[in-house]
XYZ file of C-alpha atoms in Angstrom:
172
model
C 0.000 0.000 0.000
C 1.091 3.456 -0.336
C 2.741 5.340 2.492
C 0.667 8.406 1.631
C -2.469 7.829 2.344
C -4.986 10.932 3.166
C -6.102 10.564 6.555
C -9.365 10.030 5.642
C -8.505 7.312 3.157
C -6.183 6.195 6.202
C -9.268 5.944 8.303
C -11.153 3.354 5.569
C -8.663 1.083 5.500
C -8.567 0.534 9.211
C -11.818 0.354 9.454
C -12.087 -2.234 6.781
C -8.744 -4.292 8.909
C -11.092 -4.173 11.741
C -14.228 -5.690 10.154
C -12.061 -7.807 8.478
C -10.348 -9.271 12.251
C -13.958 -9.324 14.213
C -14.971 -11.215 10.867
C -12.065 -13.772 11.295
C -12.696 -14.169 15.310
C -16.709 -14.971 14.974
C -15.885 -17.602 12.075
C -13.667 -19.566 14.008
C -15.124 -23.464 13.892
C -17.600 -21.927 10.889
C -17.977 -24.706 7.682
C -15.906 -23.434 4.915
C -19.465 -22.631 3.294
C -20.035 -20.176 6.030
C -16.302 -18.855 6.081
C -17.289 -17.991 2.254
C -20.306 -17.079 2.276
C -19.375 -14.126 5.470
C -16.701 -12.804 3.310
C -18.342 -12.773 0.182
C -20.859 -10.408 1.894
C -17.995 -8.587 3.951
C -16.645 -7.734 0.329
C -20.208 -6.826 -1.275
C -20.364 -4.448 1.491
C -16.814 -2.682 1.661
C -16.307 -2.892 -2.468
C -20.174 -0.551 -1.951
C -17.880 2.049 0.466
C -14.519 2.235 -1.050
C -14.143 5.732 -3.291
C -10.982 4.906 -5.600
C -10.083 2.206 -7.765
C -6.826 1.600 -5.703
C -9.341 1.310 -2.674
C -11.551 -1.193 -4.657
C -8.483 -3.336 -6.267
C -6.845 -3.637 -2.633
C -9.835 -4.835 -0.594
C -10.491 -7.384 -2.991
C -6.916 -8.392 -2.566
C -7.260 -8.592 0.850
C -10.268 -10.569 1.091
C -9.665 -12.551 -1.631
C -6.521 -13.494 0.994
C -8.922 -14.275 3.469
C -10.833 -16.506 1.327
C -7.730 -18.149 0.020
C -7.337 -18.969 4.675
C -10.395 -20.097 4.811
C -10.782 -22.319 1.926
C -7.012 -24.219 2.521
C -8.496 -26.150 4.571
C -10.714 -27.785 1.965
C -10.619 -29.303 -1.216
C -8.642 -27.891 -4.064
C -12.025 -27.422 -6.082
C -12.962 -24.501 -3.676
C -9.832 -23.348 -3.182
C -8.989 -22.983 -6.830
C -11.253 -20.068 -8.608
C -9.795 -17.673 -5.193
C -6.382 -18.580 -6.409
C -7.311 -17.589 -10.209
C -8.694 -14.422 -9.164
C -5.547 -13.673 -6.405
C -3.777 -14.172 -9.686
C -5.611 -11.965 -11.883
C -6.116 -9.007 -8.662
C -1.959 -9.779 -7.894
C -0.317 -9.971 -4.582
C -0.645 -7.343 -2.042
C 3.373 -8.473 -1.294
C 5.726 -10.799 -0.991
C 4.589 -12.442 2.118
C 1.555 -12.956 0.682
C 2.818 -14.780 -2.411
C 4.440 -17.086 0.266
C 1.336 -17.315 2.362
C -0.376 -18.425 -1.072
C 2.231 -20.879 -1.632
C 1.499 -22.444 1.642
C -2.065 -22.516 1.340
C -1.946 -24.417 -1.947
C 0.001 -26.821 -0.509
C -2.505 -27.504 1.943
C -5.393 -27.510 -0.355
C -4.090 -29.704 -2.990
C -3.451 -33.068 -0.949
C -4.876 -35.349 -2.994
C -5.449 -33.397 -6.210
C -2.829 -33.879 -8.831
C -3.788 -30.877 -10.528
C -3.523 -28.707 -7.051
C 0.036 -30.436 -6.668
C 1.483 -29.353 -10.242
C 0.207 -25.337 -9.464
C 1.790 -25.752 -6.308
C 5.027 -26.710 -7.412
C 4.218 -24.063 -10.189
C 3.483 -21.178 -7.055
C 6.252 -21.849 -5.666
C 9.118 -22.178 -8.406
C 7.770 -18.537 -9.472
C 8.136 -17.658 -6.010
C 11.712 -18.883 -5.873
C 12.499 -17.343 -8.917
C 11.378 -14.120 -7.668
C 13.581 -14.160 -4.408
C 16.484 -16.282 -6.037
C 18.668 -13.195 -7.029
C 17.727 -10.782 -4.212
C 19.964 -10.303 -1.306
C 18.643 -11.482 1.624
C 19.429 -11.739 5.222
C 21.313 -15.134 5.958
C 18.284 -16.286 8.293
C 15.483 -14.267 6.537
C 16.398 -16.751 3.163
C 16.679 -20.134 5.718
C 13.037 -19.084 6.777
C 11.735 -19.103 3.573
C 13.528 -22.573 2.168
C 11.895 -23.854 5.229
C 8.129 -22.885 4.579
C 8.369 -23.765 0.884
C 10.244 -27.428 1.861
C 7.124 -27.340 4.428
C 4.841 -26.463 1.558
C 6.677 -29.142 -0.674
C 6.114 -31.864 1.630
C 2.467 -31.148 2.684
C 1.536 -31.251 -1.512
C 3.737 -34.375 -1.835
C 6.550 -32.634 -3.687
C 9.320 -33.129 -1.341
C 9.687 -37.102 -2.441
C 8.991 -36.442 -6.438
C 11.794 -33.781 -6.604
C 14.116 -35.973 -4.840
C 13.163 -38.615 -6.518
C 13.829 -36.542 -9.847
C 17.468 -35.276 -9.020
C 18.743 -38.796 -8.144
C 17.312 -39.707 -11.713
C 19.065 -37.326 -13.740
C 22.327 -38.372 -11.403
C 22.280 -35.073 -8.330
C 22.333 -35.472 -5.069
C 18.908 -34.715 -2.889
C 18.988 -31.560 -1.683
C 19.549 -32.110 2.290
């Protein structure tokens, strides 16, 4: 977001965090029906009071994040069309490309096609990050969510399992 913000545009956003986190807190132990059906009409209603296009484009960012939370849990078939439109909308940040990565991973156990745009998340993500500088432990933080992510889609043992075929070692 940008750092100048009017104060009264500065004022929206919070307000719109705030719905957002009371939103979050009474949908804990909700069905993922529920979760999506509360922040579909969360969005119907903020998208109805933002006043820019930047204001529009990032709250449907960030609930489109929210959605992408509450739907990890379940099946890649609902998780899917919010991770088409996070892709179309784009991602608010880095940390949120990761969080997506890690989200996928959870939501495509047992799909083969959630798997293969998993692995597909996060080799863009590590493409992205590969040549910046980073902070010794800030870069062994993020190997170890996306090795997390890996393992949770069932990616860890197929690109293992891949190196030793074309004669590398697995990555340790």
């Amino acid at each position: 977001m940008p750092r100048n913000l009017k104060q009264e545009q500065e004022q929206r956003f919070m307000h719109w965090a705030q719905a957002r986190d009371r939103l979050a807190l009474s949908l804990q132990g909700a069905s993922i029906p529920e979760k999506v059906r509360a922040y579909r009409k969360l969005e119907k209603q903020i998208l109805q009071e933002t006043r820019t296009a930047f204001e529009k484009q990032e709250m449907q960012r960030r609930l489109t994040e929210d959605l992408l939370m509450a739907t990890s849990a379940g099946p890649w078939r609902g998780f899917s069309p919010y991770l088409r439109r996070m892709e179309q909308l784009g991602y608010s940040s880095m940390d949120c490309r990761l969080l997506v990565c890690a989200w996928a991973a959870q939501a495509s156990r047992g799909s083969p096609t959630g798997a293969r745009k998993t692995a597909a998340l996060i080799a863009a993500f590590e493409r992205r990050v590969g040549s910046r500088k980073l902070h010794p432990e800030l870069r062994k933080q993020l190997d170890e969510v996306l090795m997390r992510a890996r393992r949770l889609a069932g990616l860890a043992l197929a690109n293992v399992s891949e190196g030793r075929a074309r004669g590398r070692r697995s990555p340790k």
